[in-house]
Amino acid sequence: MDQFFKASDLSVIGAELELALFGMIVLVLDLLFKNKRVLAYFSLAGIGWSGFLLLRLYNKVDEGAYGGALTLDPFAWFFKALFLVAAALAVAISIRYLDIERENHGEYYALILFATMGMMFMVGAMDLVTLYIGLETMAIATYILVGFLRSNPRSNEASLKYFLLGAFSSGILLYGFSLLYGIAGSTRFVIIRDALEQRSLSDPLSLMALAAVCAGMFFKIAAVPFHQWTPDAYEGAPTSITAYMSVAVKAASFAMIVRLFMIALFSLRPHWLIIMSVVSALTMTIGNIAAITQSNVKRLLAYSSISHAGYILLGLIAANQTGLIAIPIYLLVYTFTNLGAWAIIVALRRKDVIGEHIDEMSGLFFRHPVAAILMLIFLLSLAGIPPTAGFIGKYFLFAAVIETGHNVLAVIAVINAAISMYFYLRIVVAMFMQDATEKTGLDLAPGVLAVMAVAFVFTMWIGLYPDPFIAMARRAVGL
Amino acid sequence: MDFFNNNILSIITFWPLVGMLVLLLIPKGSTTLIKWWANLVALSGFFVSLPLWFSFNFDDPQMQKVVNVPWIQSLGANYHVGVDGISLLLVMLTTLIGPLAVLSSWDAIQVRVKEYYAFMLLLQAGMLGVFISLDFFMFYVFWEVMLVPMYFLIGVWGGPRKLYAAIKFFLYTLVGSVLMLLGILALYFQYPSIAAMHPEISAQFGALPTFDVLALHAVGPYLPFNLQFWVFLAFFVGFAIKVPMFPFHTWLPDAHVEAPTAGSVILAAVLLKMGTYGFLRFSIPILPAATVYFVPMMITLAIIAIIYGALVAMMQPDMKKLVAYSSVSHMGFVMLGMFALNPQGLNGSIIQQINHGISTGALFLIVGIIYERRHTREIAQLGGLSNVMPAYAVVFLIMTMSSIGLPLLNGFIGEFTIMAGALQKNLWWAVAGGAGIVLGAAYMLWLYQRTMFGKLDNPANQHLKDMNWREWATLIPLIIMAFWIGLYPAPFFRALDKPVNKLVSIVQAASPAGAPQAAREIR
């Protein structure tokens, strides 16, 4: 084994260290500043600086930092950048929202920074223990954030549910990890891969490990049948955190899944291929069908995010060049599009108006035409209608499954894409085809406007000219 | 001028889009300005498209006015446009119908005027894009883009059940198009392996996966039958929903009845042609073996549509719904001619598409005129209108005759040619088609008789005004076209000659029995 620590390894995690540092400073500054907006700006600066450090690492590829426990490959780099973007956008939509909820505290921003740091470790991990520590850093910070609206019982309930089920699933995952350690005698992904290759495919111990890891992972990405926590957690959480969870936590979990299944568990692919195909089909279908009946916008988008997880699994099922490119592309697209949509949901929350019911969006076009049109574009993108970014994401996934001959799955996926249009159109109908009520309206804070603008630009840019982004995704998966 | 001539297709397509963007800058209060601007854009769009017709070389079987520049290089998708005789006619039809539909909305649309015209222009751009695309990726983008404005046109400005009709339209079409997308992808990934075996193809179109329609045309004959079978079915769902073929037609009556007049006109005249165009441009040339294999199914569905559409039309109490079901029947004719797969059948099928655009478009305008005055389309409420609206009655009569295929008018040319094509293949196909023509004459004449003739006994109809100049302006171009095609269809057939022969030769090469099949099957 390599030397466990070299001084040069520190530079590999520079961006993460900097985020942790800023998080702690935010906690201290919280005591000094009455105006919590300053903390938000400070956190944004921290994220920006972290992004700058990351940018300097663009060409530095270090496969074996910390004796091989962490890596800084293009894959990790891509996702770290994605997390920072998502974190920045999430902070930007939070500022006014937290004021309205009267819960603007410094810890909020610090926790977002810590969660982001945890994700960055997750995606760089090449070792089960490092992976798990990153995962729990992210998860614990998110449990607290979900329950951040202390005086709101729904938020408390959501947090408790998420925490209990999350802890339970982490336990199962950890059990799987321990079995893998037992098989390989090491926690390094590459060694586990070699050890699993030595064993027969029907080895019960490997199968048990696979089952436990799958269950834990499916919980994290909210795949059926481990999706039950999602609607409650997404509905109860502060909307800005829902937005953050639906993109960043999801992206981090998928990055982790890709690493684990494409490296450590790759020799078990015949088994997990079947599991994932079934789970993917169920997740898409159940997520979409459940979304149809929702009239709470947060719940509706929660179910839609479940179905999106099902789509993304298609990339892993195909596991060829197109499929692997599809995962980062889709997550990138989803980050911008979904944050754009959530920014508008966040803006629905005003003083005295909860702004979660679909009726509260009725006639939005007459009050805020530009915002309604942007929301339309984001919804079309979520449904995968060209020329928006969502189509490019779906294109890659569908192409991957067709290319690898999973034709039945492809048909299920596209039919689901059509079904999803139905409930996205419900929001469109409310916004454009119903009359405005006294509750209709948006609180368009500067942060929300900025996020909407950024999301719009990227949604259309990726939709009309995706080449640079495809190149980024290609580089990320090493092609 | 060179620039204009080389890029004329792009200019025609994006002209309405540019007009729409300018329109968005006009304040929404100035409705008169918005209307004038939208009409100006749509009408100038027609004049911009005229040079295409005059500079088109009818003797050249290749795609013309081709522009092919890279778009998404990592996918092999290009901005590739071009027209042959088939798409030329459809582009001209679209640019002709567009301004008429826009003009017909002048009084009918009173609320949310700005958005209405913005969507109309966007729709126009989307439809034109479909007909000029020679890249499957680009085709798919345009195909989907035009769903959104049509959805809004029905959903915002439609009748009482507009939301239901709009969502039905959207979802039906979307299901079809996503399945079509899978078919496109299957071809995309199959291309390299076929091209590798045929150096002449890879020399021309490259060895990488491609969305280039011409490249796929080239590999078409070599595609394995199994693949052709499934891709044909995938395309079939996409295109048959759009046509609409029985049993996928149920969205059409709803969409037509609820849509505003201009929406129905565009829907009938142009949107349905996108489905038939899909069969002509993609299914038949790329999948010739599967095309031949599926002829019995396609013909059966076409005949069911002809008879069933006509019978249902006969029973409708609502004028618009009657015309909508007549569309189902007429599109059945189009499909019958197309899948006769001989020169007469295909020629007639394409001419009949244009005819259907003209006469059904005109009939929807005619229904719209009476609806604007009476706010009802119920046949029982009308009757004896020729007494108060003589000019209207004449126009209605011309279009009724055009629709039922009276000689000297356009419908006759199309139906006659289709029947000739069908008869060459199988007597019974022609008999079924003939029954459809008879039924068509019955429901249209009956409709005419019930609304125009008889006593004017409903007091609400006593003081109806005859057509005004604007309504004349929307209908006169269609009347001229109906007579032109009826009296002198040669230019249209000339445009179709080369592309149709190409299609026939592709299909004949793929037929199991080879060339003399047409003669053999006459009984």
Coordinates of C-alpha atoms in Angstrom, one line a residue, chain B:
Chain B
M1 CA -29.7 37.7 -53.7
D2 CA -27.5 34.6 -53.7
F3 CA -27.7 34.5 -50.0
F4 CA -31.5 34.6 -50.2
N5 CA -31.6 31.9 -52.8
N6 CA -29.3 29.6 -51.0
N7 CA -30.9 30.0 -47.6
I8 CA -34.5 30.4 -48.8
L9 CA -35.7 27.4 -46.7
S10 CA -34.2 28.7 -43.5
I11 CA -35.6 32.2 -44.3
I12 CA -39.1 30.8 -44.9
T13 CA -39.0 28.8 -41.7
F14 CA -37.6 31.3 -39.3
W15 CA -39.4 34.3 -40.8
P16 CA -42.5 33.7 -38.6
L17 CA -40.3 33.2 -35.6
V18 CA -38.5 36.5 -36.1
G19 CA -41.9 38.1 -36.6
M20 CA -43.0 36.5 -33.3
L21 CA -40.0 37.9 -31.4
V22 CA -40.8 41.4 -32.7
L23 CA -44.4 40.9 -31.8
L24 CA -43.5 40.2 -28.2
L25 CA -42.0 43.7 -28.1
I26 CA -45.4 45.3 -28.9
P27 CA -47.3 46.4 -25.8
K28 CA -50.2 44.1 -25.2
G29 CA -52.7 46.9 -25.2
S30 CA -52.2 47.9 -28.8
T31 CA -54.2 45.0 -30.2
T32 CA -54.8 46.6 -33.6
L33 CA -51.1 47.0 -34.2
I34 CA -50.5 43.4 -33.1
K35 CA -53.1 42.1 -35.5
W36 CA -51.7 44.1 -38.4
W37 CA -48.2 43.0 -37.6
A38 CA -49.1 39.3 -37.3
N39 CA -51.0 39.5 -40.6
L40 CA -48.1 41.3 -42.2
V41 CA -45.6 38.6 -41.1
A42 CA -47.8 35.7 -42.1
L43 CA -48.7 37.2 -45.5
S44 CA -45.1 38.2 -46.3
G45 CA -44.1 34.7 -45.3
F46 CA -46.2 33.5 -48.2
F47 CA -44.6 35.9 -50.6
V48 CA -41.2 35.0 -49.3
S49 CA -42.0 31.4 -50.1
L50 CA -43.0 32.1 -53.7
P51 CA -39.5 32.2 -55.1
L52 CA -39.1 28.7 -53.8
W53 CA -41.8 27.5 -56.2
F54 CA -40.5 29.4 -59.1
S55 CA -36.8 28.5 -58.7
F56 CA -37.5 24.9 -58.0
N57 CA -36.2 22.5 -60.7
F58 CA -38.9 20.0 -61.3
D59 CA -36.7 17.7 -63.3
D60 CA -34.2 17.2 -60.6
P61 CA -34.9 14.1 -58.4
Q62 CA -32.4 15.2 -55.7
M63 CA -33.1 17.4 -52.7
Q64 CA -32.9 21.0 -53.6
K65 CA -31.9 24.2 -51.8
V66 CA -29.9 22.0 -49.4
V67 CA -28.1 23.6 -46.5
N68 CA -26.1 21.2 -44.3
V69 CA -24.0 22.6 -41.5
P70 CA -22.9 20.8 -38.3
W71 CA -25.1 21.5 -35.3
I72 CA -24.4 19.1 -32.4
Q73 CA -21.3 17.4 -33.6
S74 CA -20.9 15.0 -30.8
L75 CA -24.2 13.4 -31.7
G76 CA -23.8 13.6 -35.4
A77 CA -26.8 15.9 -35.7
N78 CA -26.7 18.5 -38.4
Y79 CA -28.7 21.5 -39.5
H80 CA -29.7 19.9 -42.7
V81 CA -32.6 21.3 -44.8
G82 CA -33.7 20.7 -48.3
V83 CA -36.9 20.0 -50.3
D84 CA -38.0 17.7 -53.0
G85 CA -41.4 17.9 -54.8
I86 CA -43.3 16.4 -51.9
S87 CA -42.1 18.7 -49.3
L88 CA -42.2 21.6 -51.7
L89 CA -46.0 21.2 -52.0
L90 CA -46.4 20.9 -48.3
V91 CA -44.3 23.9 -47.6
M92 CA -46.3 26.0 -50.1
L93 CA -49.5 24.7 -48.5
T94 CA -48.3 25.7 -45.1
T95 CA -47.3 29.2 -46.2
L96 CA -50.6 29.6 -48.0
I97 CA -52.8 28.4 -45.1
G98 CA -50.9 30.3 -42.4
P99 CA -51.8 33.8 -43.4
L100 CA -55.4 32.8 -44.1
A101 CA -55.7 31.3 -40.6
V102 CA -54.2 34.4 -39.1
L103 CA -56.5 36.7 -41.0
S104 CA -59.6 34.6 -40.1
S105 CA -58.9 35.3 -36.4
W106 CA -59.3 39.1 -36.7
D107 CA -62.7 39.3 -35.0
A108 CA -62.9 35.8 -33.5
I109 CA -60.0 36.4 -31.0
Q110 CA -60.8 39.1 -28.5
V111 CA -58.9 38.1 -25.4
R112 CA -55.2 37.7 -24.9
V113 CA -54.6 38.8 -28.4
K114 CA -50.9 39.2 -28.2
E115 CA -50.2 35.7 -27.0
Y116 CA -52.6 34.3 -29.6
Y117 CA -50.7 35.7 -32.5
A118 CA -47.4 34.9 -30.9
F119 CA -48.4 31.2 -30.7
M120 CA -49.8 31.3 -34.2
L121 CA -46.5 32.5 -35.6
L122 CA -44.5 30.0 -33.5
L123 CA -46.7 27.2 -34.8
Q124 CA -46.1 28.3 -38.3
A125 CA -42.4 28.2 -37.9
G126 CA -42.6 24.8 -36.2
M127 CA -44.7 23.2 -39.0
L128 CA -42.4 24.6 -41.7
G129 CA -39.4 23.2 -39.9
V130 CA -40.9 19.8 -39.9
F131 CA -41.3 19.8 -43.7
I132 CA -37.8 21.0 -44.5
S133 CA -35.8 19.0 -42.1
L134 CA -33.5 16.4 -43.6
D135 CA -31.9 15.5 -40.2
F136 CA -33.9 13.3 -38.0
F137 CA -32.8 15.0 -34.8
M138 CA -33.8 18.4 -36.1
F139 CA -37.0 16.9 -37.5
Y140 CA -37.9 15.6 -34.0
V141 CA -37.1 19.0 -32.4
F142 CA -39.5 20.8 -34.8
W143 CA -42.1 18.0 -34.5
E144 CA -42.2 18.5 -30.7
V145 CA -41.8 22.2 -30.7
M146 CA -45.1 22.7 -32.6
L147 CA -47.0 20.8 -30.0
V148 CA -46.7 23.5 -27.4
P149 CA -48.3 26.4 -29.4
M150 CA -51.1 24.2 -30.6
Y151 CA -51.7 23.1 -27.0
F152 CA -52.1 26.7 -26.0
L153 CA -54.2 27.6 -29.0
I154 CA -56.7 24.9 -28.1
G155 CA -56.4 25.3 -24.3
V156 CA -56.7 29.1 -24.0
W157 CA -58.9 30.1 -26.9
G158 CA -60.9 26.9 -27.3
G159 CA -64.5 26.0 -26.6
P160 CA -66.1 24.7 -23.4
R161 CA -64.1 21.5 -23.1
K162 CA -60.9 23.1 -24.2
L163 CA -58.7 21.8 -21.4
Y164 CA -59.7 18.2 -22.0
A165 CA -59.2 18.5 -25.7
A166 CA -55.9 20.3 -25.4
I167 CA -54.4 17.7 -23.1
K168 CA -55.7 14.8 -25.1
F169 CA -54.1 16.3 -28.2
F170 CA -50.8 16.9 -26.4
L171 CA -50.6 13.5 -24.7
Y172 CA -51.7 11.4 -27.7
T173 CA -49.2 13.1 -30.0
L174 CA -46.5 12.9 -27.4
V175 CA -46.8 9.2 -26.8
G176 CA -46.6 8.7 -30.5
S177 CA -43.6 10.9 -30.9
V178 CA -41.6 9.4 -28.1
L179 CA -42.0 6.0 -29.5
M180 CA -41.0 7.4 -32.9
L181 CA -37.9 8.7 -31.1
L182 CA -37.0 5.2 -30.1
G183 CA -37.3 4.1 -33.7
I184 CA -35.1 7.0 -34.8
L185 CA -32.5 5.9 -32.3
A186 CA -32.6 2.3 -33.4
L187 CA -31.8 3.4 -37.0
Y188 CA -29.2 5.8 -35.7
F189 CA -27.3 3.0 -34.0
Q190 CA -27.8 0.5 -36.8
Y191 CA -26.4 2.8 -39.5
P192 CA -22.7 2.2 -38.9
S193 CA -22.9 -1.5 -39.2
I194 CA -24.7 -1.3 -42.5
A195 CA -22.4 1.5 -43.8
A196 CA -19.4 -0.6 -42.9
M197 CA -20.6 -3.3 -45.3
H198 CA -21.3 -0.9 -48.1
P199 CA -18.3 1.3 -48.9
E200 CA -20.2 3.5 -51.3
I201 CA -22.5 4.6 -48.5
S202 CA -19.8 5.2 -45.9
A203 CA -17.8 7.1 -48.5
Q204 CA -20.7 9.5 -49.0
F205 CA -22.2 9.8 -45.5
G206 CA -19.4 8.6 -43.2
A207 CA -19.1 5.6 -41.0
L208 CA -20.4 7.1 -37.7
P209 CA -23.9 7.0 -36.4
T210 CA -25.9 9.6 -38.1
F211 CA -29.3 11.3 -38.1
D212 CA -29.0 12.2 -41.8
V213 CA -32.2 11.2 -43.5
L214 CA -30.5 10.8 -46.8
A215 CA -27.9 8.5 -45.3
L216 CA -30.7 6.5 -43.8
H217 CA -32.4 6.4 -47.1
A218 CA -29.2 4.9 -48.6
V219 CA -29.0 2.1 -46.0
G220 CA -32.7 1.5 -46.0
P221 CA -32.8 -1.4 -48.4
Y222 CA -30.0 -3.2 -46.5
L223 CA -31.6 -3.0 -43.0
P224 CA -32.4 -6.4 -41.5
F225 CA -36.1 -7.1 -41.7
N226 CA -36.5 -7.6 -38.0
L227 CA -35.3 -4.1 -37.3
Q228 CA -37.4 -2.7 -40.1
F229 CA -40.4 -4.4 -38.6
W230 CA -40.1 -2.8 -35.1
V231 CA -39.0 0.6 -36.4
F232 CA -41.9 0.6 -38.7
L233 CA -44.2 0.0 -35.8
A234 CA -42.6 2.7 -33.8
F235 CA -42.9 5.2 -36.7
F236 CA -46.4 3.9 -37.3
V237 CA -47.6 4.9 -33.9
G238 CA -46.0 8.3 -34.2
F239 CA -47.3 9.1 -37.6
A240 CA -50.7 7.3 -37.4
I241 CA -51.7 9.2 -34.4
K242 CA -50.9 12.4 -36.3
V243 CA -52.7 11.4 -39.5
P244 CA -54.9 10.3 -37.6
M245 CA -55.5 6.7 -38.7
F246 CA -58.2 4.5 -37.1
P247 CA -58.0 3.5 -34.2
F248 CA -55.8 6.5 -33.1
H249 CA -58.2 9.1 -34.3
T250 CA -60.2 9.8 -31.2
W251 CA -58.2 12.9 -30.2
L252 CA -59.1 14.6 -33.5
P253 CA -62.8 15.3 -33.1
D254 CA -62.2 16.7 -29.6
A255 CA -59.4 18.9 -30.7
H256 CA -61.2 20.2 -33.8
V257 CA -64.4 20.9 -32.0
E258 CA -62.8 22.8 -29.1
A259 CA -60.1 24.6 -31.1
P260 CA -60.7 28.1 -32.3
T261 CA -61.5 28.4 -36.0
A262 CA -57.9 29.2 -37.0
G263 CA -56.6 26.3 -34.9
S264 CA -58.9 23.9 -36.6
V265 CA -57.9 25.2 -40.0
I266 CA -54.2 24.7 -39.3
L267 CA -54.8 21.4 -37.6
A268 CA -56.7 20.0 -40.5
A269 CA -54.8 21.6 -43.3
V270 CA -51.3 21.3 -42.2
L271 CA -50.8 19.4 -38.9
L272 CA -52.4 16.2 -40.1
K273 CA -50.1 16.2 -43.2
M274 CA -47.1 15.9 -40.9
G275 CA -48.2 12.3 -40.2
T276 CA -48.7 11.4 -43.8
Y277 CA -45.5 13.2 -44.7
G278 CA -43.7 11.1 -42.1
F279 CA -44.8 8.0 -43.8
L280 CA -43.7 9.3 -47.2
R281 CA -40.4 10.7 -46.1
F282 CA -39.3 8.1 -43.5
S283 CA -41.3 4.9 -43.2
I284 CA -41.6 4.0 -46.9
P285 CA -38.1 4.8 -48.2
I286 CA -36.1 3.8 -45.1
L287 CA -38.1 0.7 -44.3
P288 CA -39.2 -0.6 -47.7
A289 CA -39.4 -4.3 -46.8
A290 CA -41.5 -3.6 -43.7
T291 CA -43.7 -1.2 -45.7
V292 CA -44.5 -4.0 -48.1
Y293 CA -45.1 -6.4 -45.3
F294 CA -47.5 -4.0 -43.5
V295 CA -49.5 -3.1 -46.6
P296 CA -52.5 -5.3 -45.6
M297 CA -52.7 -3.8 -42.2
M298 CA -52.3 -0.2 -43.4
I299 CA -54.9 -0.7 -46.2
T300 CA -57.3 -2.3 -43.7
L301 CA -57.0 0.6 -41.3
A302 CA -57.3 3.0 -44.1
I303 CA -60.5 1.4 -45.4
I304 CA -62.0 1.3 -41.9
A305 CA -61.2 5.0 -41.5
I306 CA -62.8 5.8 -44.8
I307 CA -66.1 4.0 -44.1
Y308 CA -66.2 4.6 -40.4
G309 CA -65.3 8.2 -40.6
A310 CA -68.0 8.8 -43.2
L311 CA -70.7 7.0 -41.2
V312 CA -69.9 8.8 -38.0
A313 CA -69.8 12.1 -39.9
M314 CA -73.2 11.5 -41.2
M315 CA -74.7 11.2 -37.7
Q316 CA -73.1 14.4 -36.3
P317 CA -75.5 17.1 -35.1
D318 CA -72.6 19.6 -35.0
M319 CA -71.2 21.1 -38.2
K320 CA -67.6 21.2 -36.9
K321 CA -67.7 17.7 -35.7
L322 CA -69.1 16.6 -39.0
V323 CA -66.2 18.2 -40.8
A324 CA -63.8 16.7 -38.3
Y325 CA -65.0 13.2 -38.9
S326 CA -64.9 13.8 -42.7
S327 CA -61.2 14.5 -42.1
V328 CA -60.8 11.0 -40.7
S329 CA -62.5 9.6 -43.8
H330 CA -60.5 11.8 -46.2
M331 CA -57.2 11.0 -44.5
G332 CA -58.1 7.3 -44.9
F333 CA -58.2 8.0 -48.7
V334 CA -54.8 9.5 -48.5
M335 CA -53.4 6.4 -46.7
L336 CA -55.2 4.1 -49.1
G337 CA -53.5 5.8 -52.1
M338 CA -50.2 5.9 -50.3
F339 CA -50.1 2.2 -49.5
A340 CA -51.2 1.2 -52.9
L341 CA -47.5 1.9 -53.4
N342 CA -47.8 2.5 -57.2
P343 CA -47.2 5.8 -59.0
Q344 CA -50.9 6.7 -59.3
G345 CA -51.7 5.8 -55.7
L346 CA -48.8 7.9 -54.3
N347 CA -49.4 10.8 -56.7
G348 CA -53.1 10.8 -55.8
S349 CA -52.3 10.5 -52.1
I350 CA -50.1 13.5 -52.1
I351 CA -52.4 15.6 -54.3
Q352 CA -55.2 14.6 -52.0
Q353 CA -53.2 15.8 -49.0
I354 CA -53.1 19.2 -50.6
N355 CA -56.7 19.0 -51.6
H356 CA -57.7 18.1 -48.1
G357 CA -55.8 21.1 -46.8
I358 CA -57.6 23.3 -49.2
S359 CA -61.2 22.0 -48.9
T360 CA -61.2 21.0 -45.2
G361 CA -59.4 24.2 -44.3
A362 CA -62.0 26.1 -46.2
L363 CA -64.9 24.2 -44.6
F364 CA -63.6 25.0 -41.2
L365 CA -63.4 28.7 -42.2
I366 CA -67.0 28.4 -43.4
V367 CA -68.1 26.8 -40.2
G368 CA -66.2 29.6 -38.3
I369 CA -68.1 32.3 -40.2
I370 CA -71.4 31.0 -39.2
Y371 CA -70.2 30.4 -35.6
E372 CA -69.1 33.9 -35.3
R373 CA -72.6 35.1 -36.2
R374 CA -74.7 32.6 -34.4
H375 CA -72.4 31.2 -31.7
T376 CA -73.7 27.8 -32.4
R377 CA -72.7 25.1 -34.9
E378 CA -75.7 22.9 -34.4
I379 CA -77.2 21.9 -37.7
A380 CA -80.7 21.9 -36.2
Q381 CA -80.4 25.6 -35.4
L382 CA -79.6 26.5 -38.9
G383 CA -81.5 26.0 -42.2
G384 CA -82.4 28.2 -45.2
L385 CA -79.4 30.3 -44.8
S386 CA -79.0 30.7 -48.5
N387 CA -81.9 33.2 -48.3
V388 CA -80.0 35.6 -46.1
M389 CA -76.4 34.8 -47.1
P390 CA -76.4 34.0 -50.8
A391 CA -72.7 34.7 -51.3
Y392 CA -71.9 32.5 -48.3
A393 CA -74.1 29.7 -49.8
V394 CA -72.1 29.8 -53.1
V395 CA -68.8 29.6 -51.4
F396 CA -70.0 26.8 -49.2
L397 CA -71.4 25.0 -52.2
I398 CA -68.1 25.2 -54.1
M399 CA -66.2 23.8 -51.1
T400 CA -68.8 21.1 -50.6
M401 CA -68.3 20.0 -54.2
S402 CA -64.6 20.2 -53.8
S403 CA -64.8 18.0 -50.8
I404 CA -67.0 15.3 -52.4
G405 CA -64.9 15.2 -55.5
L406 CA -66.9 16.8 -58.2
P407 CA -65.1 17.0 -61.6
L408 CA -63.5 20.4 -62.4
L409 CA -62.6 20.8 -58.7
N410 CA -59.6 19.6 -56.9
G411 CA -61.1 16.7 -54.9
F412 CA -61.9 14.9 -58.1
I413 CA -58.3 14.8 -59.3
G414 CA -57.1 13.4 -56.0
E415 CA -59.8 10.8 -55.5
F416 CA -59.7 9.7 -59.1
T417 CA -56.0 9.2 -59.1
I418 CA -56.1 7.3 -55.8
M419 CA -58.9 5.1 -57.1
A420 CA -56.9 4.4 -60.2
G421 CA -53.9 3.4 -58.0
A422 CA -56.0 1.2 -55.7
L423 CA -57.8 -0.5 -58.6
Q424 CA -54.5 -1.5 -60.1
K425 CA -53.7 -3.4 -56.9
N426 CA -57.0 -4.8 -55.9
L427 CA -60.5 -4.4 -57.0
W428 CA -61.9 -4.5 -53.5
W429 CA -59.8 -1.7 -52.3
A430 CA -61.3 0.4 -55.0
V431 CA -64.8 -0.7 -54.1
A432 CA -64.3 0.3 -50.5
G433 CA -62.9 3.6 -51.6
G434 CA -65.8 4.1 -53.9
A435 CA -68.2 3.4 -51.1
G436 CA -66.4 6.1 -49.1
I437 CA -66.9 8.6 -51.9
V438 CA -70.6 7.9 -52.1
L439 CA -71.0 8.2 -48.3
G440 CA -68.9 11.4 -48.5
A441 CA -71.2 12.9 -51.0
A442 CA -74.2 11.9 -48.9
Y443 CA -73.1 13.5 -45.6
M444 CA -71.8 16.7 -47.3
L445 CA -74.8 17.2 -49.4
W446 CA -77.1 16.4 -46.6
L447 CA -75.2 18.9 -44.4
Y448 CA -75.5 21.5 -47.2
Q449 CA -79.2 20.8 -47.6
R450 CA -80.0 21.1 -43.9
T451 CA -78.1 24.3 -43.4
M452 CA -78.6 26.2 -46.6
F453 CA -81.8 25.1 -48.2
G454 CA -85.3 24.9 -46.8
K455 CA -87.3 27.5 -45.0
L456 CA -85.6 30.1 -42.9
D457 CA -87.8 29.3 -39.9
N458 CA -85.4 30.1 -37.0
P459 CA -85.9 33.7 -36.2
A460 CA -82.4 34.0 -34.9
N461 CA -81.2 33.5 -38.5
Q462 CA -83.4 36.2 -40.1
H463 CA -80.9 39.0 -40.0
L464 CA -77.5 37.3 -40.5
K465 CA -75.0 39.4 -42.5
D466 CA -73.4 37.9 -45.5
M467 CA -69.7 37.5 -45.7
N468 CA -67.6 40.7 -45.3
W469 CA -64.4 41.5 -47.3
R470 CA -62.1 39.9 -44.7
E471 CA -63.9 36.6 -44.9
W472 CA -63.9 36.8 -48.7
A473 CA -60.1 37.4 -48.5
T474 CA -59.6 34.2 -46.4
L475 CA -61.6 32.1 -48.8
I476 CA -60.9 33.4 -52.3
P477 CA -57.3 32.0 -52.4
L478 CA -58.6 28.6 -51.5
I479 CA -61.3 28.8 -54.1
I480 CA -58.7 29.7 -56.7
M481 CA -56.6 26.8 -55.6
A482 CA -59.5 24.4 -55.8
F483 CA -60.2 25.4 -59.3
W484 CA -56.5 25.4 -60.3
I485 CA -55.9 21.9 -59.1
G486 CA -59.2 20.8 -60.6
L487 CA -58.6 22.3 -64.0
Y488 CA -54.9 22.2 -64.5
P489 CA -53.2 19.9 -62.0
A490 CA -50.1 19.3 -64.3
P491 CA -47.7 21.5 -62.4
F492 CA -48.4 19.6 -59.2
F493 CA -48.0 16.2 -60.7
R494 CA -44.8 17.4 -62.3
A495 CA -43.5 18.3 -58.9
L496 CA -44.4 14.9 -57.6
D497 CA -43.2 12.9 -60.6
K498 CA -39.6 12.4 -59.7
P499 CA -39.9 11.8 -55.9
V500 CA -42.8 9.5 -56.4
N501 CA -41.0 7.4 -59.0
K502 CA -38.1 7.2 -56.6
L503 CA -40.4 5.9 -53.8
V504 CA -42.0 3.3 -56.1
S505 CA -38.6 2.0 -57.3
I506 CA -37.4 1.7 -53.7
V507 CA -40.5 -0.3 -52.7
Q508 CA -40.5 -2.5 -55.8
A509 CA -36.9 -3.4 -55.2
A510 CA -38.0 -4.6 -51.7
S511 CA -41.1 -6.5 -52.8
P512 CA -40.7 -10.2 -52.7
A513 CA -42.0 -10.8 -56.2
G514 CA -40.1 -7.9 -57.8
A515 CA -41.3 -5.5 -60.4
P516 CA -44.3 -7.1 -62.2
Q517 CA -46.2 -7.3 -59.0
A518 CA -48.6 -4.5 -60.0
A519 CA -49.8 -6.4 -63.0
R520 CA -50.1 -9.7 -61.2
E521 CA -52.4 -8.5 -58.5
I522 CA -55.2 -7.2 -60.7
R523 CA -58.0 -9.6 -60.5

